[in-house]
Coordinates of C-alpha atoms in Angstrom, one line a residue:
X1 CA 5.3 -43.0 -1.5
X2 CA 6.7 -42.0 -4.7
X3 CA 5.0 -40.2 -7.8
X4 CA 4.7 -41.9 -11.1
X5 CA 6.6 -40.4 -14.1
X6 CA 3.3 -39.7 -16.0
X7 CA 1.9 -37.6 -12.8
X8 CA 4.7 -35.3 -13.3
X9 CA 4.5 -34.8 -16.8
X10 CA 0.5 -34.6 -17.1
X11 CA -1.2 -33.8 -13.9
X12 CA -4.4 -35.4 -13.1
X13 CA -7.9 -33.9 -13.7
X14 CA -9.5 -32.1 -11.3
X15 CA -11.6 -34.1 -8.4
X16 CA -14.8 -31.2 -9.3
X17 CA -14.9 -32.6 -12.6
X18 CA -14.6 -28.8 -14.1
X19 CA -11.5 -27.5 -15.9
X20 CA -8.8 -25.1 -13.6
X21 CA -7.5 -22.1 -14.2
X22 CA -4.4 -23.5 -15.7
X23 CA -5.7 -26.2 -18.1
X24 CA -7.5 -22.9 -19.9
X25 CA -4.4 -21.1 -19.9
X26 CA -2.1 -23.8 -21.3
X27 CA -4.7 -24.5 -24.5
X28 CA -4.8 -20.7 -25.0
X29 CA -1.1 -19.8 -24.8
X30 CA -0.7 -16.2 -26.3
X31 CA 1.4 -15.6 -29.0
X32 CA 5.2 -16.9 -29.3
X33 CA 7.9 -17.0 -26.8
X34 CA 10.7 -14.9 -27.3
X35 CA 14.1 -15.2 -25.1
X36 CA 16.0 -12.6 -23.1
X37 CA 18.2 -11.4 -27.1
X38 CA 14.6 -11.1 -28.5
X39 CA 15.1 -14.3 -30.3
X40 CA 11.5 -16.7 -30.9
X41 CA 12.1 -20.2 -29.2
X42 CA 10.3 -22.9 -30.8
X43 CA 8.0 -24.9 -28.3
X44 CA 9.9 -28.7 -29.6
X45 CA 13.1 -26.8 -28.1
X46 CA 11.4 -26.5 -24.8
X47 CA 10.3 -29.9 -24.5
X48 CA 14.1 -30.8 -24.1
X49 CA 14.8 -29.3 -21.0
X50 CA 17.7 -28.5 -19.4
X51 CA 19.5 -30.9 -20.7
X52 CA 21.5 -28.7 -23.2
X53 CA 21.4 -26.3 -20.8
X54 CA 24.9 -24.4 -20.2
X55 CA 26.4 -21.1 -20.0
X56 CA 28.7 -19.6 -22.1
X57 CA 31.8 -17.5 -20.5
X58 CA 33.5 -15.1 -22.7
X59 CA 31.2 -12.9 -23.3
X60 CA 33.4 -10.0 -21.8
X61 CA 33.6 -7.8 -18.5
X62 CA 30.0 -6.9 -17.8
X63 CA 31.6 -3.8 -16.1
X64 CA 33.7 -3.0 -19.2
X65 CA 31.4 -0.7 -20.5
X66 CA 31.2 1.9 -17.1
X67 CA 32.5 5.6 -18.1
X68 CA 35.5 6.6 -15.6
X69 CA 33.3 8.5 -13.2
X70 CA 30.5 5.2 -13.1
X71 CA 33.7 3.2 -12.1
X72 CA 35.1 5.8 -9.2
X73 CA 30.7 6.5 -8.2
X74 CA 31.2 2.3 -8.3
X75 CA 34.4 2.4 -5.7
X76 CA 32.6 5.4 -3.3
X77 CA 29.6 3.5 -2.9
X78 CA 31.1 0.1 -2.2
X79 CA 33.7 1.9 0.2
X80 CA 30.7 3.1 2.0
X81 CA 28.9 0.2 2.5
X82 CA 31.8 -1.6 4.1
X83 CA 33.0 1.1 6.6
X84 CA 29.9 3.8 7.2
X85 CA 26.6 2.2 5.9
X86 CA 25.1 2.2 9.5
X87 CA 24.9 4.2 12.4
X88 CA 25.1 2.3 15.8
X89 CA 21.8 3.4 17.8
X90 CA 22.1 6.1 20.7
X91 CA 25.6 7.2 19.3
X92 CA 27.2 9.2 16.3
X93 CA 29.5 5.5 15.8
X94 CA 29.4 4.8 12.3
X95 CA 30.0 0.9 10.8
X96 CA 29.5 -0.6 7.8
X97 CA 29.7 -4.7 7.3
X98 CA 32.8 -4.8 7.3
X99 CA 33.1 -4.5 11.3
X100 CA 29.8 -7.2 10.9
X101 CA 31.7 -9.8 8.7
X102 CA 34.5 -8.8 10.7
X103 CA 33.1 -10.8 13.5
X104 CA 33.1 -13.8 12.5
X105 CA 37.2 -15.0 13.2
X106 CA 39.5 -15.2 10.8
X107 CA 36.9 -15.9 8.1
X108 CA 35.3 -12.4 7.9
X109 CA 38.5 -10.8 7.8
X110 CA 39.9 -12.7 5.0
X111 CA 36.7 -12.2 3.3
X112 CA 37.0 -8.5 4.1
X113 CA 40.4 -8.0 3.0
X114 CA 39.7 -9.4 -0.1
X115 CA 37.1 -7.0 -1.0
X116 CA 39.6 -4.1 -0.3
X117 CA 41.9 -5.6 -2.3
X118 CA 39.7 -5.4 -4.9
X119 CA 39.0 -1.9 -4.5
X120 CA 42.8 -1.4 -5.0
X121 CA 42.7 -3.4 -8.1
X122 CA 40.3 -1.3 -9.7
X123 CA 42.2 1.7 -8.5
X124 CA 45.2 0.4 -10.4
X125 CA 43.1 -0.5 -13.0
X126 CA 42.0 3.5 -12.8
X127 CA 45.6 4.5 -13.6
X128 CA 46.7 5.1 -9.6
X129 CA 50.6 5.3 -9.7
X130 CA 52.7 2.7 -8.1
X131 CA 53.1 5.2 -4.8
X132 CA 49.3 5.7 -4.2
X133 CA 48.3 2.0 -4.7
X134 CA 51.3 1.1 -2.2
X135 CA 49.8 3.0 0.3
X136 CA 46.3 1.9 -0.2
X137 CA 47.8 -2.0 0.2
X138 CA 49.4 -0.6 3.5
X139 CA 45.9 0.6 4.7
X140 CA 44.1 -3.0 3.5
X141 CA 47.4 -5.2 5.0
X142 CA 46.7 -2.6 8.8
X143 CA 43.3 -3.4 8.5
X144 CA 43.7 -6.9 8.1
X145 CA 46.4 -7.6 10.4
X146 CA 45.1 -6.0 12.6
X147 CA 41.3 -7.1 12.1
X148 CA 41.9 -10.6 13.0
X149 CA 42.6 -9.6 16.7
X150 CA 39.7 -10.7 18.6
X151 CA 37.4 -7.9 19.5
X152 CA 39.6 -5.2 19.7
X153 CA 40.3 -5.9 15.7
X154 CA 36.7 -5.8 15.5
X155 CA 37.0 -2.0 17.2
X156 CA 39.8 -1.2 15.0
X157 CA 38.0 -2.2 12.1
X158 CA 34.9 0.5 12.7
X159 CA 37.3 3.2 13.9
X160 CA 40.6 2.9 10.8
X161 CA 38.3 3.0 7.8
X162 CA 40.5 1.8 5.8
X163 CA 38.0 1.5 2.3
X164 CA 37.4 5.0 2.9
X165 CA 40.9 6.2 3.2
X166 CA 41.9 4.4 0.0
X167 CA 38.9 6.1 -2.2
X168 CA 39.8 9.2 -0.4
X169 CA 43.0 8.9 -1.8
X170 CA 42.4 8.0 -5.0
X171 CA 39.9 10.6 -5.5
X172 CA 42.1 13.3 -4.2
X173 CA 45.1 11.8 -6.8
X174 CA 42.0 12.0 -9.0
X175 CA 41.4 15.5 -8.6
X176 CA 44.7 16.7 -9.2
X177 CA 45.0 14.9 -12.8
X178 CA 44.2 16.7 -16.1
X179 CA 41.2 15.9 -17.8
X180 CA 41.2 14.8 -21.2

């Protein structure tokens, strides 16, 4: 049984023969309605839809804007959560969700490999020289190799570390840069 159009757009009275809730509330709207730039939207716009509806691209890097040390807080915290974010019960074993994705074959280590890439981009993008990012692809490249090895990849996965290594590094290449 379908609905008719005109139930959808005006809903029928109430079988109590008093007024809801939401009947009051739509007579009494309070004030105008603004948008999320602070802009007033006019109520014969909203009757359209989303039929204009559409997002606009270009509006730049919504990460542009992060100091150098929000960027490098950005890469601990994201290396953390992939390789030491948990603590496997009754042991000191730590894991992070990168051994969990990492079960799933093949999949979860592609997935997982791309993320550490990423890390490596945005090390790059941090000013790491040639020689430290090389060495933070050979870390992602072991740990994806190596990753996609049933079960014991899964093992070598919580045990390498390799997101950690690589922020280790670049902190450490970090660390030995003058500041400006």
């Amino acid at each position: 049984m379908t609905m008719p159009d005109d139930d959808i757009l005006a809903p029928r009275k109430s079988r109590s023969g008093t007024q809801s809730r939401a009947d009051v509330s739509d007579r009494a709207a309070r004030g105008p309605i603004i948008d999320q730039e602070g802009h007033e939207i006019a109520p014969e716009t909203l009757e359209q839809g989303f039929r204009e509806f559409r997002f606009e691209f270009g509006q730049g890097n919504p990460f542009g804007n992060l100091t150098r040390e929000q960027r490098i807080a950005r890469l601990e915290a994201l290396a953390k959560l992939l390789d030491v974010a948990f603590v496997l019960p009754g042991t000191n074993i730590r894991y992070g969700i990168d051994g969990l994705i990492g079960l799933i074959p093949v999949v979860g280590d592609i997935i997982t490999t791309a993320i550490s890439l990423w890390l490596v981009r945005e090390a790059r993008a941090l000013g790491a020289p040639w020689y430290l990012t090389a060495r933070m692809l050979g870390n992602v490249a072991l740990d994806g190799v190596v990753g996609i090895v049933p079960f014991a990849g899964d093992a070598f996965d919580v045990m390498f570390r390799a997101n950690m290594r690589n922020v280790r590094l670049l902190r450490r290449w970090l660390d030995k840069q003058p500041r400006l």
